């Protein structure tokens, strides 16, 4: 039997609802059954203390925070201050874009530098992939160049099952490849049909028993459900994913 890994949620899936009713959205996510959440600073008018109180009341553990897409424009010390206050220990840099192997090397050096700054504050720094990290330079995928060129003490991974498949690779195999370096795993399914649409967990083409088994063996600490775009109400999509994970014996 696969060891169960806690199931968290990335609220980008319900971003519109979160902007309209922050506390109410968190309540709905907790009611579905999610145990943890990746989040950012509280909305205007809410203190970090108030945000932390809501999370505590709902039993939602802070998995970590995310930086903006394709940018190094964030303040590691400010983020570390926030995480210390709200009760988290990870920060994820969302996918960068690359135009050459030299660019990959330069950005890997920057990731190392930022990771060292976070490490000094006791914060783990992770890199999140999309599909373009599976383009190849000199026969090697960008993601593999990045991992080879960065220090695992300073730069870890939040792999994403959907984007690995979109990149033409096997998610379970990639999780296993980076055993010990992938504490968080974004899980999302690849739908049937043209264009590889986003799908609820268990409604698409990926084998999540195999993925969860690989994650457990790799030391992954959280499976984080995210669905970038939904063909139905996003809360319904997240509920279907959680229900299907439960049916698979994974939640």
PDB file of N, CA and C in Angstrom, residues 98-144:
ATOM      1  N   UNK A  98      13.849  30.504 -20.826  1.00  0.00           N
ATOM      2  CA  UNK A  98      15.252  30.439 -21.213  1.00  0.00           C
ATOM      3  C   UNK A  98      15.380  30.531 -22.722  1.00  0.00           C
ATOM      4  N   UNK A  99      16.472  31.163 -23.187  1.00  0.00           N
ATOM      5  CA  UNK A  99      16.658  31.285 -24.632  1.00  0.00           C
ATOM      6  C   UNK A  99      17.980  30.714 -25.124  1.00  0.00           C
ATOM      7  N   UNK A 100      18.788  30.182 -24.197  1.00  0.00           N
ATOM      8  CA  UNK A 100      20.070  29.594 -24.594  1.00  0.00           C
ATOM      9  C   UNK A 100      20.648  28.852 -23.401  1.00  0.00           C
ATOM     10  N   UNK A 101      21.658  28.042 -23.653  1.00  0.00           N
ATOM     11  CA  UNK A 101      22.322  27.346 -22.552  1.00  0.00           C
ATOM     12  C   UNK A 101      23.040  28.341 -21.653  1.00  0.00           C
ATOM     13  N   UNK A 102      23.586  29.396 -22.228  1.00  0.00           N
ATOM     14  CA  UNK A 102      24.210  30.438 -21.410  1.00  0.00           C
ATOM     15  C   UNK A 102      23.192  31.054 -20.462  1.00  0.00           C
ATOM     16  N   UNK A 103      21.995  31.291 -20.960  1.00  0.00           N
ATOM     17  CA  UNK A 103      20.917  31.837 -20.132  1.00  0.00           C
ATOM     18  C   UNK A 103      20.561  30.876 -19.000  1.00  0.00           C
ATOM     19  N   UNK A 104      20.516  29.592 -19.310  1.00  0.00           N
ATOM     20  CA  UNK A 104      20.247  28.581 -18.282  1.00  0.00           C
ATOM     21  C   UNK A 104      21.317  28.648 -17.195  1.00  0.00           C
ATOM     22  N   UNK A 105      22.569  28.731 -17.606  1.00  0.00           N
ATOM     23  CA  UNK A 105      23.665  28.770 -16.634  1.00  0.00           C
ATOM     24  C   UNK A 105      23.614  30.026 -15.779  1.00  0.00           C
ATOM     25  N   UNK A 106      23.314  31.153 -16.405  1.00  0.00           N
ATOM     26  CA  UNK A 106      23.233  32.408 -15.656  1.00  0.00           C
ATOM     27  C   UNK A 106      22.098  32.355 -14.637  1.00  0.00           C
ATOM     28  N   UNK A 107      20.965  31.811 -15.040  1.00  0.00           N
ATOM     29  CA  UNK A 107      19.813  31.761 -14.131  1.00  0.00           C
ATOM     30  C   UNK A 107      20.005  30.709 -13.046  1.00  0.00           C
ATOM     31  N   UNK A 108      20.715  29.632 -13.358  1.00  0.00           N
ATOM     32  CA  UNK A 108      21.040  28.656 -12.317  1.00  0.00           C
ATOM     33  C   UNK A 108      21.910  29.300 -11.237  1.00  0.00           C
ATOM     34  N   UNK A 109      22.862  30.124 -11.646  1.00  0.00           N
ATOM     35  CA  UNK A 109      23.716  30.823 -10.678  1.00  0.00           C
ATOM     36  C   UNK A 109      22.877  31.745  -9.800  1.00  0.00           C
ATOM     37  N   UNK A 110      21.895  32.411 -10.407  1.00  0.00           N
ATOM     38  CA  UNK A 110      21.022  33.301  -9.644  1.00  0.00           C
ATOM     39  C   UNK A 110      20.151  32.504  -8.671  1.00  0.00           C
ATOM     40  N   UNK A 111      19.645  31.354  -9.117  1.00  0.00           N
ATOM     41  CA  UNK A 111      18.865  30.498  -8.221  1.00  0.00           C
ATOM     42  C   UNK A 111      19.707  30.065  -7.022  1.00  0.00           C
ATOM     43  N   UNK A 112      20.955  29.706  -7.265  1.00  0.00           N
ATOM     44  CA  UNK A 112      21.851  29.332  -6.161  1.00  0.00           C
ATOM     45  C   UNK A 112      22.027  30.484  -5.183  1.00  0.00           C
ATOM     46  N   UNK A 113      22.222  31.669  -5.726  1.00  0.00           N
ATOM     47  CA  UNK A 113      22.431  32.846  -4.883  1.00  0.00           C
ATOM     48  C   UNK A 113      21.210  33.111  -4.001  1.00  0.00           C
ATOM     49  N   UNK A 114      20.026  33.077  -4.612  1.00  0.00           N
ATOM     50  CA  UNK A 114      18.796  33.323  -3.849  1.00  0.00           C
ATOM     51  C   UNK A 114      18.575  32.201  -2.840  1.00  0.00           C
ATOM     52  N   UNK A 115      18.835  30.956  -3.263  1.00  0.00           N
ATOM     53  CA  UNK A 115      18.662  29.829  -2.351  1.00  0.00           C
ATOM     54  C   UNK A 115      19.551  29.927  -1.130  1.00  0.00           C
ATOM     55  N   UNK A 116      20.767  30.429  -1.311  1.00  0.00           N
ATOM     56  CA  UNK A 116      21.658  30.628  -0.173  1.00  0.00           C
ATOM     57  C   UNK A 116      21.087  31.662   0.794  1.00  0.00           C
ATOM     58  N   UNK A 117      20.502  32.730   0.251  1.00  0.00           N
ATOM     59  CA  UNK A 117      19.918  33.763   1.108  1.00  0.00           C
ATOM     60  C   UNK A 117      18.758  33.198   1.917  1.00  0.00           C
ATOM     61  N   UNK A 118      17.919  32.404   1.270  1.00  0.00           N
ATOM     62  CA  UNK A 118      16.813  31.782   2.007  1.00  0.00           C
ATOM     63  C   UNK A 118      17.336  30.795   3.043  1.00  0.00           C
ATOM     64  N   UNK A 119      18.354  30.031   2.660  1.00  0.00           N
ATOM     65  CA  UNK A 119      18.908  29.030   3.561  1.00  0.00           C
ATOM     66  C   UNK A 119      19.416  29.654   4.854  1.00  0.00           C
ATOM     67  N   UNK A 120      19.995  30.835   4.741  1.00  0.00           N
ATOM     68  CA  UNK A 120      20.487  31.517   5.942  1.00  0.00           C
ATOM     69  C   UNK A 120      19.353  31.879   6.889  1.00  0.00           C
ATOM     70  N   UNK A 121      18.149  31.984   6.356  1.00  0.00           N
ATOM     71  CA  UNK A 121      16.976  32.304   7.179  1.00  0.00           C
ATOM     72  C   UNK A 121      16.173  31.058   7.554  1.00  0.00           C
ATOM     73  N   UNK A 122      16.673  29.893   7.185  1.00  0.00           N
ATOM     74  CA  UNK A 122      15.973  28.650   7.515  1.00  0.00           C
ATOM     75  C   UNK A 122      14.805  28.334   6.602  1.00  0.00           C
ATOM     76  N   UNK A 123      14.775  28.945   5.408  1.00  0.00           N
ATOM     77  CA  UNK A 123      13.687  28.744   4.449  1.00  0.00           C
ATOM     78  C   UNK A 123      14.197  27.904   3.287  1.00  0.00           C
ATOM     79  N   UNK A 124      13.400  26.914   2.880  1.00  0.00           N
ATOM     80  CA  UNK A 124      13.744  26.082   1.723  1.00  0.00           C
ATOM     81  C   UNK A 124      13.259  26.776   0.448  1.00  0.00           C
ATOM     82  N   UNK A 125      14.112  26.801  -0.556  1.00  0.00           N
ATOM     83  CA  UNK A 125      13.816  27.457  -1.828  1.00  0.00           C
ATOM     84  C   UNK A 125      13.618  26.396  -2.902  1.00  0.00           C
ATOM     85  N   UNK A 126      12.488  26.454  -3.604  1.00  0.00           N
ATOM     86  CA  UNK A 126      12.120  25.439  -4.585  1.00  0.00           C
ATOM     87  C   UNK A 126      11.898  26.071  -5.954  1.00  0.00           C
ATOM     88  N   UNK A 127      12.111  25.266  -6.988  1.00  0.00           N
ATOM     89  CA  UNK A 127      11.852  25.690  -8.366  1.00  0.00           C
ATOM     90  C   UNK A 127      10.696  24.880  -8.935  1.00  0.00           C
ATOM     91  N   UNK A 128       9.735  25.567  -9.550  1.00  0.00           N
ATOM     92  CA  UNK A 128       8.542  24.949 -10.143  1.00  0.00           C
ATOM     93  C   UNK A 128       8.658  24.982 -11.668  1.00  0.00           C
ATOM     94  N   UNK A 129       8.441  23.838 -12.303  1.00  0.00           N
ATOM     95  CA  UNK A 129       8.595  23.745 -13.757  1.00  0.00           C
ATOM     96  C   UNK A 129       7.284  23.969 -14.523  1.00  0.00           C
ATOM     97  N   UNK A 130       7.447  24.353 -15.781  1.00  0.00           N
ATOM     98  CA  UNK A 130       6.379  24.235 -16.783  1.00  0.00           C
ATOM     99  C   UNK A 130       6.887  23.260 -17.856  1.00  0.00           C
ATOM    100  N   UNK A 131       6.395  23.366 -19.092  1.00  0.00           N
ATOM    101  CA  UNK A 131       6.819  22.384 -20.094  1.00  0.00           C
ATOM    102  C   UNK A 131       8.092  22.785 -20.825  1.00  0.00           C
ATOM    103  N   UNK A 132       8.390  24.082 -20.882  1.00  0.00           N
ATOM    104  CA  UNK A 132       9.561  24.486 -21.671  1.00  0.00           C
ATOM    105  C   UNK A 132      10.879  24.104 -21.004  1.00  0.00           C
ATOM    106  N   UNK A 133      10.850  23.724 -19.745  1.00  0.00           N
ATOM    107  CA  UNK A 133      12.090  23.220 -19.133  1.00  0.00           C
ATOM    108  C   UNK A 133      12.483  21.849 -19.667  1.00  0.00           C
ATOM    109  N   UNK A 134      11.649  21.291 -20.555  1.00  0.00           N
ATOM    110  CA  UNK A 134      11.982  20.004 -21.160  1.00  0.00           C
ATOM    111  C   UNK A 134      12.501  20.166 -22.598  1.00  0.00           C
ATOM    112  N   UNK A 135      12.704  21.416 -23.002  1.00  0.00           N
ATOM    113  CA  UNK A 135      13.479  21.660 -24.211  1.00  0.00           C
ATOM    114  C   UNK A 135      14.932  21.272 -23.919  1.00  0.00           C
ATOM    115  N   UNK A 136      15.657  20.949 -24.957  1.00  0.00           N
ATOM    116  CA  UNK A 136      17.005  20.423 -24.760  1.00  0.00           C
ATOM    117  C   UNK A 136      18.086  21.353 -25.320  1.00  0.00           C
ATOM    118  N   UNK A 137      19.150  21.467 -24.560  1.00  0.00           N
ATOM    119  CA  UNK A 137      20.378  22.109 -25.015  1.00  0.00           C
ATOM    120  C   UNK A 137      21.503  21.106 -24.834  1.00  0.00           C
ATOM    121  N   UNK A 138      22.241  20.861 -25.914  1.00  0.00           N
ATOM    122  CA  UNK A 138      23.338  19.885 -25.903  1.00  0.00           C
ATOM    123  C   UNK A 138      22.848  18.531 -25.398  1.00  0.00           C
ATOM    124  N   UNK A 139      21.620  18.177 -25.812  1.00  0.00           N
ATOM    125  CA  UNK A 139      21.085  16.852 -25.521  1.00  0.00           C
ATOM    126  C   UNK A 139      20.497  16.665 -24.142  1.00  0.00           C
ATOM    127  N   UNK A 140      20.453  17.721 -23.335  1.00  0.00           N
ATOM    128  CA  UNK A 140      19.971  17.608 -21.956  1.00  0.00           C
ATOM    129  C   UNK A 140      18.839  18.598 -21.728  1.00  0.00           C
ATOM    130  N   UNK A 141      17.785  18.140 -21.031  1.00  0.00           N
ATOM    131  CA  UNK A 141      16.649  19.014 -20.739  1.00  0.00           C
ATOM    132  C   UNK A 141      17.085  20.178 -19.850  1.00  0.00           C
ATOM    133  N   UNK A 142      16.441  21.312 -20.049  1.00  0.00           N
ATOM    134  CA  UNK A 142      16.737  22.501 -19.237  1.00  0.00           C
ATOM    135  C   UNK A 142      16.614  22.190 -17.754  1.00  0.00           C
ATOM    136  N   UNK A 143      15.560  21.472 -17.352  1.00  0.00           N
ATOM    137  CA  UNK A 143      15.358  21.192 -15.928  1.00  0.00           C
ATOM    138  C   UNK A 143      16.535  20.401 -15.364  1.00  0.00           C
ATOM    139  N   UNK A 144      17.109  19.505 -16.180  1.00  0.00           N
ATOM    140  CA  UNK A 144      18.245  18.714 -15.715  1.00  0.00           C
ATOM    141  C   UNK A 144      19.520  19.553 -15.650  1.00  0.00           C
TER     142      UNK A 144
END
